[in-house]
XYZ file of N, CA, C and O in Angstrom:
708
model
N 37.310 118.150 200.985
C 38.367 117.318 200.677
C 39.753 117.931 201.170
O 39.815 119.198 201.207
N 40.658 117.191 201.424
C 41.935 117.601 201.928
C 42.744 118.299 200.859
O 42.632 117.961 199.641
N 43.560 119.282 201.211
C 44.488 119.891 200.295
C 45.863 119.241 200.321
O 46.768 119.794 199.719
N 45.987 118.089 200.897
C 47.207 117.333 200.867
C 47.560 116.886 199.445
O 46.733 116.356 198.769
N 48.797 117.182 199.042
C 49.190 116.656 197.710
C 49.441 115.264 197.712
O 50.196 114.694 198.529
N 48.845 114.574 196.768
C 48.935 113.056 196.679
C 49.320 112.801 195.200
O 48.418 112.908 194.307
N 50.531 112.432 194.890
C 50.968 112.119 193.634
C 50.046 110.895 193.028
O 49.791 109.945 193.671
N 49.712 111.125 191.772
C 48.893 110.077 191.106
C 49.652 109.604 189.861
O 50.042 110.376 188.998
N 49.939 108.296 189.802
C 50.664 107.728 188.707
C 49.814 106.630 187.994
O 49.243 105.813 188.686
N 49.819 106.762 186.686
C 49.120 105.744 185.840
C 50.127 105.216 184.867
O 50.718 106.014 184.118
N 50.253 103.956 184.747
C 51.246 103.333 183.852
C 50.789 103.452 182.385
O 51.641 103.703 181.522
N 49.550 103.472 182.061
C 49.044 103.547 180.743
C 47.981 104.580 180.535
O 46.847 104.377 181.047
N 48.330 105.705 179.965
C 47.357 106.832 179.802
C 46.216 106.448 178.896
O 45.028 106.863 179.144
N 46.415 105.672 177.906
C 45.413 105.238 176.980
C 44.374 104.420 177.687
O 43.208 104.623 177.590
N 44.799 103.467 178.624
C 43.835 102.624 179.396
C 43.048 103.551 180.350
O 41.931 103.356 180.544
N 43.692 104.581 180.832
C 43.055 105.494 181.778
C 41.863 106.211 181.002
O 40.773 106.345 181.483
N 42.237 106.716 179.831
C 41.238 107.488 178.960
C 40.022 106.555 178.632
O 38.889 106.926 178.700
N 40.357 105.332 178.250
C 39.301 104.300 177.909
C 38.400 104.045 179.139
O 37.136 104.099 178.985
N 39.028 103.787 180.297
C 38.254 103.548 181.512
C 37.368 104.750 181.920
O 36.230 104.601 182.176
N 37.944 105.986 181.831
C 37.171 107.157 182.179
C 36.044 107.335 181.193
O 34.951 107.661 181.612
N 36.247 107.186 179.937
C 35.251 107.313 178.881
C 34.006 106.348 179.158
O 32.882 106.734 179.195
N 34.410 105.094 179.448
C 33.359 104.102 179.643
C 32.545 104.383 180.989
O 31.402 104.319 180.960
N 33.352 104.870 182.069
C 32.619 105.137 183.291
C 31.708 106.352 183.147
O 30.637 106.468 183.654
N 32.135 107.433 182.333
C 31.339 108.606 182.205
C 30.142 108.316 181.270
O 29.045 108.838 181.485
N 30.208 107.428 180.278
C 29.038 106.998 179.424
C 28.038 106.278 180.260
O 26.841 106.466 180.076
N 28.478 105.509 181.279
C 27.568 104.768 182.141
C 26.885 105.664 183.155
O 25.824 105.271 183.659
N 27.404 106.816 183.450
C 26.890 107.660 184.442
C 25.657 108.414 183.864
O 25.511 108.724 182.634
N 24.588 108.523 184.735
C 23.321 109.145 184.329
C 23.430 110.604 184.212
O 22.672 111.291 183.585
N 24.456 111.231 185.020
C 24.524 112.670 185.033
C 26.081 112.964 185.123
O 26.848 112.078 185.378
N 26.390 114.202 185.088
C 27.737 114.633 185.229
C 28.199 114.377 186.700
O 27.485 114.803 187.608
N 29.290 113.683 186.876
C 29.733 113.356 188.269
C 30.184 114.574 189.039
O 30.684 115.500 188.526
N 29.864 114.542 190.324
C 30.360 115.579 191.256
C 31.835 115.427 191.627
O 32.515 114.518 191.003
N 32.353 116.229 192.471
C 33.769 116.265 192.756
C 34.277 114.933 193.310
O 35.223 114.277 192.776
N 33.586 114.474 194.331
C 34.042 113.081 194.948
C 33.855 111.947 194.013
O 34.737 111.069 193.831
N 32.786 111.973 193.219
C 32.586 110.966 192.219
C 33.687 110.978 191.160
O 34.100 109.918 190.660
N 34.024 112.137 190.790
C 35.064 112.333 189.709
C 36.403 111.790 190.307
O 37.177 111.110 189.572
N 36.717 112.096 191.554
C 37.879 111.477 192.201
C 37.879 109.923 192.187
O 38.838 109.255 191.767
N 36.685 109.403 192.489
C 36.540 107.942 192.460
C 36.754 107.287 191.009
O 37.386 106.390 190.917
N 36.196 108.059 190.020
C 36.370 107.574 188.711
C 37.868 107.575 188.355
O 38.335 106.660 187.656
N 38.584 108.643 188.602
C 40.025 108.726 188.249
C 40.819 107.620 188.912
O 41.536 106.995 188.296
N 40.601 107.426 190.189
C 41.457 106.451 190.937
C 41.027 105.002 190.502
O 41.847 104.136 190.532
N 39.724 104.744 190.293
C 39.351 103.509 189.798
C 40.032 103.157 188.405
O 40.512 102.073 188.195
N 40.100 104.180 187.606
C 40.766 104.028 186.247
C 42.267 103.675 186.443
O 42.902 103.043 185.607
N 42.788 104.105 187.557
C 44.168 103.804 187.874
C 44.406 102.571 188.664
O 45.601 102.246 189.045
N 43.337 101.748 188.928
C 43.483 100.478 189.617
C 43.183 100.406 191.033
O 43.372 99.373 191.705
N 42.635 101.534 191.652
C 42.229 101.496 193.074
C 40.758 101.241 193.162
O 39.954 101.401 192.219
N 40.276 100.822 194.266
C 38.859 100.507 194.492
C 38.052 101.758 194.562
O 36.974 101.857 193.896
N 38.549 102.851 195.254
C 37.852 104.110 195.300
C 38.935 105.036 195.903
O 40.153 104.719 196.116
N 38.493 106.370 196.091
C 39.432 107.407 196.518
C 39.937 107.081 197.922
O 41.088 107.324 198.178
N 39.138 106.550 198.825
C 39.529 106.238 200.164
C 40.695 105.174 200.125
O 41.669 105.316 200.833
N 40.545 104.207 199.228
C 41.636 103.263 199.105
C 42.948 103.867 198.583
O 44.008 103.649 199.161
N 42.770 104.806 197.641
C 44.002 105.492 197.043
C 44.660 106.346 198.235
O 45.852 106.293 198.344
N 43.826 107.079 199.015
C 44.375 107.911 200.056
C 44.973 107.065 201.205
O 46.048 107.381 201.714
N 44.360 105.969 201.534
C 44.938 105.058 202.516
C 46.377 104.533 202.094
O 47.319 104.480 202.872
N 46.471 104.179 200.800
C 47.779 103.732 200.258
C 48.765 104.891 200.353
O 49.948 104.652 200.717
N 48.338 106.075 199.979
C 49.252 107.196 200.008
C 49.803 107.531 201.343
O 50.924 107.647 201.680
N 48.802 107.510 202.433
C 49.124 107.814 203.775
C 50.068 106.763 204.318
O 50.957 107.102 205.116
N 49.851 105.476 204.061
C 50.690 104.376 204.531
C 52.096 104.480 204.007
O 53.140 104.442 204.680
N 52.209 104.854 202.678
C 53.506 105.071 202.043
C 54.246 106.243 202.755
O 55.481 106.186 202.997
N 53.541 107.331 202.904
C 54.115 108.501 203.497
C 54.632 108.233 204.961
O 55.662 108.758 205.351
N 53.877 107.423 205.699
C 54.188 107.111 207.030
C 55.489 106.291 207.094
O 56.375 106.504 207.915
N 55.650 105.388 206.165
C 56.813 104.516 206.098
C 58.014 105.261 205.717
O 59.134 105.064 206.191
N 57.812 106.303 204.837
C 58.987 107.150 204.401
C 59.311 108.286 205.348
O 60.256 109.086 205.085
N 58.521 108.422 206.467
C 58.760 109.588 207.297
C 60.066 109.516 208.010
O 60.495 108.418 208.442
N 60.826 110.741 208.045
C 62.028 110.746 208.793
C 61.901 110.559 210.255
O 60.848 110.857 210.816
N 62.936 110.101 210.875
C 62.943 109.979 212.314
C 63.575 111.201 212.947
O 64.351 111.790 212.336
N 63.100 111.741 214.040
C 62.070 111.337 214.940
C 60.682 111.453 214.352
O 60.554 112.306 213.486
N 59.734 110.647 214.863
C 58.378 110.733 214.233
C 57.806 112.112 214.516
O 58.093 112.861 215.380
N 57.057 112.582 213.468
C 56.411 113.906 213.554
C 55.764 114.306 214.887
O 55.694 115.464 215.257
N 55.151 113.349 215.594
C 54.472 113.604 216.813
C 55.369 114.168 217.891
O 55.056 114.805 218.768
N 56.707 113.858 217.788
C 57.746 114.300 218.749
C 58.090 115.763 218.481
O 58.726 116.329 219.349
N 57.846 116.299 217.386
C 58.302 117.645 217.034
C 57.058 118.546 216.989
O 56.094 118.208 216.302
N 57.142 119.725 217.592
C 56.014 120.646 217.530
C 56.343 121.573 216.296
O 57.070 122.513 216.354
N 55.755 121.178 215.147
C 56.053 121.893 213.926
C 55.487 123.302 213.917
O 56.025 124.172 213.250
N 54.551 123.601 214.723
C 53.970 124.967 214.823
C 55.081 125.837 215.386
O 55.285 126.932 215.061
N 55.780 125.336 216.455
C 56.859 126.096 217.027
C 58.061 126.244 216.060
O 58.602 127.315 215.940
N 58.360 125.220 215.344
C 59.426 125.314 214.305
C 59.224 126.374 213.338
O 60.004 127.222 213.006
N 57.900 126.425 212.878
C 57.496 127.421 211.907
C 57.678 128.839 212.503
O 58.175 129.747 211.871
N 57.361 129.005 213.748
C 57.515 130.342 214.410
C 58.956 130.719 214.596
O 59.318 131.788 214.299
N 59.835 129.694 214.851
C 61.246 130.005 215.032
C 61.921 130.406 213.736
O 62.758 131.189 213.627
N 61.404 129.724 212.676
C 62.021 130.030 211.287
C 61.737 131.402 210.921
O 62.557 131.960 210.145
N 60.794 132.092 211.330
C 60.415 133.465 211.025
C 61.437 134.419 211.606
O 61.532 135.511 211.169
N 62.298 133.967 212.474
C 63.225 134.858 213.172
C 64.455 134.941 212.274
O 65.406 135.742 212.702
N 64.631 134.227 211.204
C 65.842 134.173 210.412
C 65.581 134.727 209.021
O 64.414 134.669 208.488
N 66.625 135.373 208.430
C 66.479 135.926 207.113
C 66.776 134.797 206.081
O 67.031 133.635 206.402
N 66.858 135.158 204.791
C 67.103 134.181 203.772
C 68.481 133.505 203.752
O 68.684 132.516 203.235
N 69.431 134.126 204.522
C 70.721 133.543 204.626
C 70.949 132.911 205.963
O 72.056 132.699 206.392
N 69.866 132.588 206.619
C 69.815 131.862 207.942
C 70.507 132.620 209.075
O 71.100 132.071 209.951
N 70.440 133.957 209.014
C 70.968 134.725 210.094
C 69.773 135.258 210.944
O 68.720 135.639 210.484
N 70.016 135.341 212.315
C 69.003 135.740 213.242
C 68.767 137.277 213.038
O 69.696 138.107 213.106
N 67.587 137.634 212.739
C 67.219 139.028 212.477
C 67.140 139.889 213.695
O 67.693 140.981 213.769
N 66.451 139.409 214.749
C 66.413 140.124 216.067
C 66.362 139.171 217.224
O 66.085 137.985 216.999
N 66.773 139.633 218.326
C 66.750 138.719 219.577
C 65.386 138.716 220.088
O 64.672 139.664 220.383
N 64.748 137.484 220.180
C 63.387 137.312 220.565
C 63.166 137.697 222.062
O 64.065 137.645 222.863
N 61.965 138.054 222.383
C 61.542 138.422 223.699
C 61.151 137.220 224.571
O 61.459 137.217 225.819
N 60.656 136.154 223.926
C 60.182 134.933 224.636
C 61.433 134.059 224.845
O 62.201 133.828 224.003
N 61.423 133.638 226.144
C 62.571 132.769 226.547
C 62.619 131.456 225.722
O 63.766 131.105 225.276
N 61.501 130.777 225.420
C 61.492 129.634 224.649
C 62.097 129.862 223.225
O 62.870 128.934 222.730
N 61.879 130.921 222.633
C 62.349 131.282 221.301
C 63.892 131.569 221.473
O 64.671 131.261 220.588
N 64.256 132.201 222.540
C 65.720 132.503 222.772
C 66.540 131.257 222.845
O 67.612 131.172 222.295
N 65.973 130.293 223.499
C 66.675 129.010 223.761
C 66.953 128.292 222.445
O 68.064 127.879 222.186
N 65.899 128.258 221.587
C 66.092 127.646 220.239
C 67.110 128.415 219.416
O 67.985 127.804 218.782
N 67.079 129.786 219.479
C 68.018 130.569 218.712
C 69.466 130.263 219.215
O 70.438 130.291 218.511
N 69.574 130.095 220.541
C 70.916 129.780 221.120
C 71.426 128.450 220.624
O 72.566 128.190 220.268
N 70.510 127.438 220.474
C 70.850 126.158 219.944
C 71.364 126.234 218.511
O 72.265 125.586 218.134
N 70.629 127.074 217.767
C 71.064 127.244 216.401
C 72.453 127.821 216.260
O 73.286 127.316 215.531
N 72.682 128.894 217.078
C 74.036 129.448 217.073
C 75.000 128.433 217.632
O 76.191 128.318 217.080
N 74.702 127.656 218.652
C 75.561 126.615 219.197
C 75.985 125.583 218.131
O 77.144 125.177 217.981
N 75.015 125.300 217.241
C 75.245 124.262 216.184
C 76.251 124.731 215.144
O 76.894 124.019 214.453
N 76.486 126.042 215.038
C 77.378 126.646 214.048
C 78.752 126.861 214.704
O 79.650 127.384 214.022
N 78.936 126.534 215.952
C 80.258 126.718 216.637
C 80.892 125.357 216.572
O 80.349 124.317 216.896
N 82.182 125.315 216.165
C 82.920 124.100 216.020
C 83.120 123.388 217.374
O 83.376 124.075 218.363
N 82.918 122.043 217.449
C 83.111 121.324 218.609
C 84.614 121.146 218.930
O 85.405 121.205 218.021
N 84.954 121.008 220.186
C 86.297 120.798 220.662
C 87.325 121.808 220.098
O 88.421 121.436 219.712
N 86.873 123.073 220.043
C 87.698 124.137 219.537
C 87.704 125.245 220.600
O 86.571 125.627 221.054
N 88.886 125.746 220.986
C 88.924 126.884 221.862
C 88.900 128.169 221.060
O 89.611 128.301 219.990
N 88.105 129.175 221.530
C 87.989 130.437 220.905
C 88.423 131.577 221.860
O 88.082 131.463 223.018
N 89.108 132.514 221.349
C 89.292 133.715 222.165
C 88.009 134.520 222.066
O 87.148 134.250 221.260
N 87.900 135.531 222.931
C 86.641 136.406 222.872
C 86.462 137.062 221.546
O 85.403 137.106 221.041
N 87.538 137.510 220.951
C 87.420 138.247 219.709
C 87.096 137.258 218.569
O 86.255 137.561 217.650
N 87.596 136.085 218.633
C 87.299 135.037 217.567
C 85.768 134.667 217.688
O 85.164 134.548 216.645
N 85.341 134.486 218.906
C 83.981 134.107 219.122
C 83.048 135.235 218.702
O 81.995 135.040 218.094
N 83.511 136.486 219.030
C 82.661 137.620 218.576
C 82.484 137.756 216.997
O 81.456 138.001 216.534
N 83.618 137.444 216.369
C 83.636 137.387 214.979
C 82.708 136.321 214.395
O 81.935 136.573 213.406
N 82.748 135.212 214.998
C 81.823 134.069 214.603
C 80.400 134.461 214.821
O 79.496 134.329 213.980
N 80.111 134.982 215.980
C 78.753 135.327 216.403
C 78.205 136.437 215.477
O 77.038 136.589 215.254
N 79.151 137.424 215.167
C 78.731 138.542 214.348
C 78.181 138.074 212.973
O 77.348 138.751 212.394
N 78.617 136.961 212.477
C 78.126 136.377 211.143
C 76.765 135.761 211.243
O 76.126 135.523 210.298
N 76.359 135.469 212.496
C 75.165 134.715 212.765
C 73.891 135.552 213.030
O 72.781 134.913 213.158
N 74.055 136.852 213.191
C 72.893 137.679 213.556
C 73.017 139.061 212.977
O 74.173 139.391 212.415
N 71.919 139.788 212.877
C 71.894 141.071 212.196
C 71.685 142.239 213.227
O 71.662 143.339 212.772
N 71.556 141.861 214.552
C 71.195 143.021 215.478
C 72.414 143.586 216.140
O 72.303 144.415 216.957
N 73.619 143.071 215.854
C 74.899 143.636 216.274
C 75.180 143.611 217.780
O 75.788 144.569 218.299
N 74.879 142.466 218.424
C 75.153 142.337 219.892
C 75.774 141.041 220.162
O 75.170 140.104 220.726
N 77.045 140.829 219.743
C 77.698 139.529 219.941
C 77.860 139.231 221.447
O 77.810 138.092 221.906
N 78.119 140.322 222.303
C 78.310 140.149 223.687
C 77.106 139.532 224.350
O 77.205 138.643 225.174
N 75.899 139.941 223.952
C 74.645 139.434 224.434
C 74.563 137.964 224.171
O 74.323 137.070 225.067
N 74.868 137.569 222.882
C 74.781 136.132 222.533
C 75.847 135.282 223.251
O 75.543 134.181 223.748
N 77.024 135.840 223.464
C 78.134 135.167 224.094
C 77.703 134.918 225.610
O 77.890 133.777 226.115
N 77.177 135.916 226.292
C 76.671 135.824 227.721
C 75.607 134.709 227.795
O 75.638 133.893 228.701
N 74.598 134.773 226.900
C 73.511 133.893 226.938
C 73.987 132.363 226.665
O 73.446 131.442 227.299
N 74.890 132.248 225.756
C 75.429 130.856 225.497
C 76.035 130.325 226.755
O 75.910 129.116 227.076
N 76.838 131.095 227.468
C 77.510 130.701 228.654
C 76.529 130.462 229.816
O 76.477 129.483 230.504
N 75.549 131.391 229.979
C 74.584 131.376 231.066
C 73.597 130.112 230.868
O 73.178 129.576 231.858
N 73.315 129.675 229.623
C 72.519 128.587 229.424
C 73.279 127.255 229.343
O 72.825 126.186 229.017
N 74.576 127.317 229.600
C 75.443 126.120 229.666
C 75.741 125.451 228.303
O 76.209 124.315 228.252
N 75.637 126.270 227.237
C 75.941 125.786 225.899
C 77.412 126.030 225.577
O 77.971 125.364 224.649
N 78.017 126.902 226.342
C 79.479 127.166 226.185
C 80.099 127.367 227.624
O 79.416 127.758 228.488
N 81.379 127.102 227.666
C 82.099 127.454 228.921
C 83.140 128.467 228.585
O 83.561 128.626 227.496
N 83.574 129.205 229.651
C 84.611 130.116 229.477
C 85.530 130.033 230.795
O 85.081 129.622 231.773
N 86.766 130.284 230.492
C 87.792 130.302 231.612
C 87.390 131.496 232.568
O 86.724 132.462 232.133
N 87.855 131.391 233.797
C 87.533 132.521 234.676
C 87.937 133.853 234.288
O 87.376 134.897 234.509
N 89.130 133.796 233.530
C 89.614 135.201 233.039
C 88.937 135.624 231.799
O 89.176 136.689 231.249
N 88.163 134.816 231.194
C 87.381 135.089 229.961
C 88.204 135.053 228.748
O 87.724 135.501 227.646
N 89.351 134.429 228.764
C 90.146 134.379 227.559
C 89.805 133.260 226.590
O 90.084 133.378 225.353
N 89.199 132.212 227.117
C 88.896 131.016 226.272
C 87.517 130.582 226.385
O 86.975 130.408 227.500
N 86.873 130.270 225.263
C 85.540 129.775 225.219
C 85.440 128.454 224.499
O 86.161 128.283 223.470
N 84.674 127.539 224.935
C 84.545 126.261 224.277
C 82.984 125.848 224.332
O 82.274 126.084 225.235
N 82.658 125.158 223.272
C 81.285 124.592 223.117
C 81.105 123.526 224.045
O 81.922 122.574 224.119
N 80.018 123.329 224.692
C 79.695 122.173 225.519
C 78.869 121.191 224.704
O 77.850 121.605 224.047
N 79.198 119.990 224.637
C 78.533 118.918 223.836
C 77.229 118.462 224.581
O 77.360 117.843 225.619
N 76.115 118.798 224.069
C 74.821 118.457 224.630
C 73.877 118.086 223.426
O 74.174 118.195 222.322
N 72.771 117.446 223.903
C 71.795 117.010 222.962
C 70.697 118.038 222.797
O 70.003 118.348 223.738
N 70.518 118.641 221.660
C 69.447 119.686 221.481
C 68.069 119.026 221.416
O 67.876 117.804 221.214
N 67.065 119.876 221.623
C 65.682 119.359 221.515
C 65.304 119.032 220.102
O 65.907 119.462 219.136
N 64.351 118.154 219.918
C 63.871 117.794 218.559
C 63.530 119.017 217.687
O 63.812 119.032 216.547
N 62.861 120.053 218.335
C 62.509 121.280 217.564
C 63.764 121.917 217.109
O 63.821 122.495 216.023
N 64.832 122.056 217.962
C 66.034 122.736 217.590
C 66.647 121.987 216.357
O 67.182 122.606 215.380
N 66.703 120.690 216.478
C 67.247 119.905 215.391
C 66.570 120.089 214.037
O 67.084 120.312 212.974
N 65.193 120.191 214.132
C 64.393 120.458 212.902
C 64.692 121.905 212.397
O 64.747 122.036 211.168
N 64.868 122.812 213.259
C 65.182 124.207 212.812
C 66.574 124.127 212.125
O 66.704 124.782 211.008
N 67.550 123.428 212.711
C 68.902 123.327 211.949
C 68.672 122.768 210.583
O 69.215 123.321 209.649
N 67.860 121.755 210.521
C 67.725 121.030 209.236
C 67.082 121.952 208.164
O 67.485 122.009 207.067
N 66.167 122.726 208.650
C 65.444 123.623 207.726
C 66.158 124.879 207.293
O 65.996 125.395 206.252
N 67.010 125.342 208.184
C 67.863 126.519 207.870
C 69.008 126.146 207.011
O 69.451 126.947 206.152
N 69.500 124.935 207.091
C 70.653 124.445 206.259
C 70.297 123.102 205.686
O 70.805 122.054 206.160
N 69.427 123.074 204.610
C 69.097 121.781 204.069
C 70.204 121.022 203.359
O 71.144 121.544 203.021
């Protein structure tokens, strides 16, 4: 059986107890696991456990947030989240390019839009977002990946407004619920 949590609600506990007692008295032997599941959900008004599970799955699908889960690679999201500490700071700079890009998106999301930063202001902001002490590396990668622009003399930095990937949005959401 699945380990998926499925809330079970019964309006009348007394009716549940009566129904279970009656079904157990009619049984020739002690019911197995699946049979016991069926007895419980029948007492709650469902035809059988499959009916209960189908109702639960349909309700969960209707309540699912957008974008649909098929569009997000949750395995990658889980891997990205391991790169952050409890305060949502990047612990170390990842070796894989795909992980670096998501980390840059997370940092990008924490930079104010339509705001000009000096190099020292941006370094201060970036310093709060990671634990490995290399704001210059992050600043360069943000510019190189087109997430920020800088003036030719390097005095002013601005965030570029782009649409992040669905995985990046999910990482933002999970880091800052």
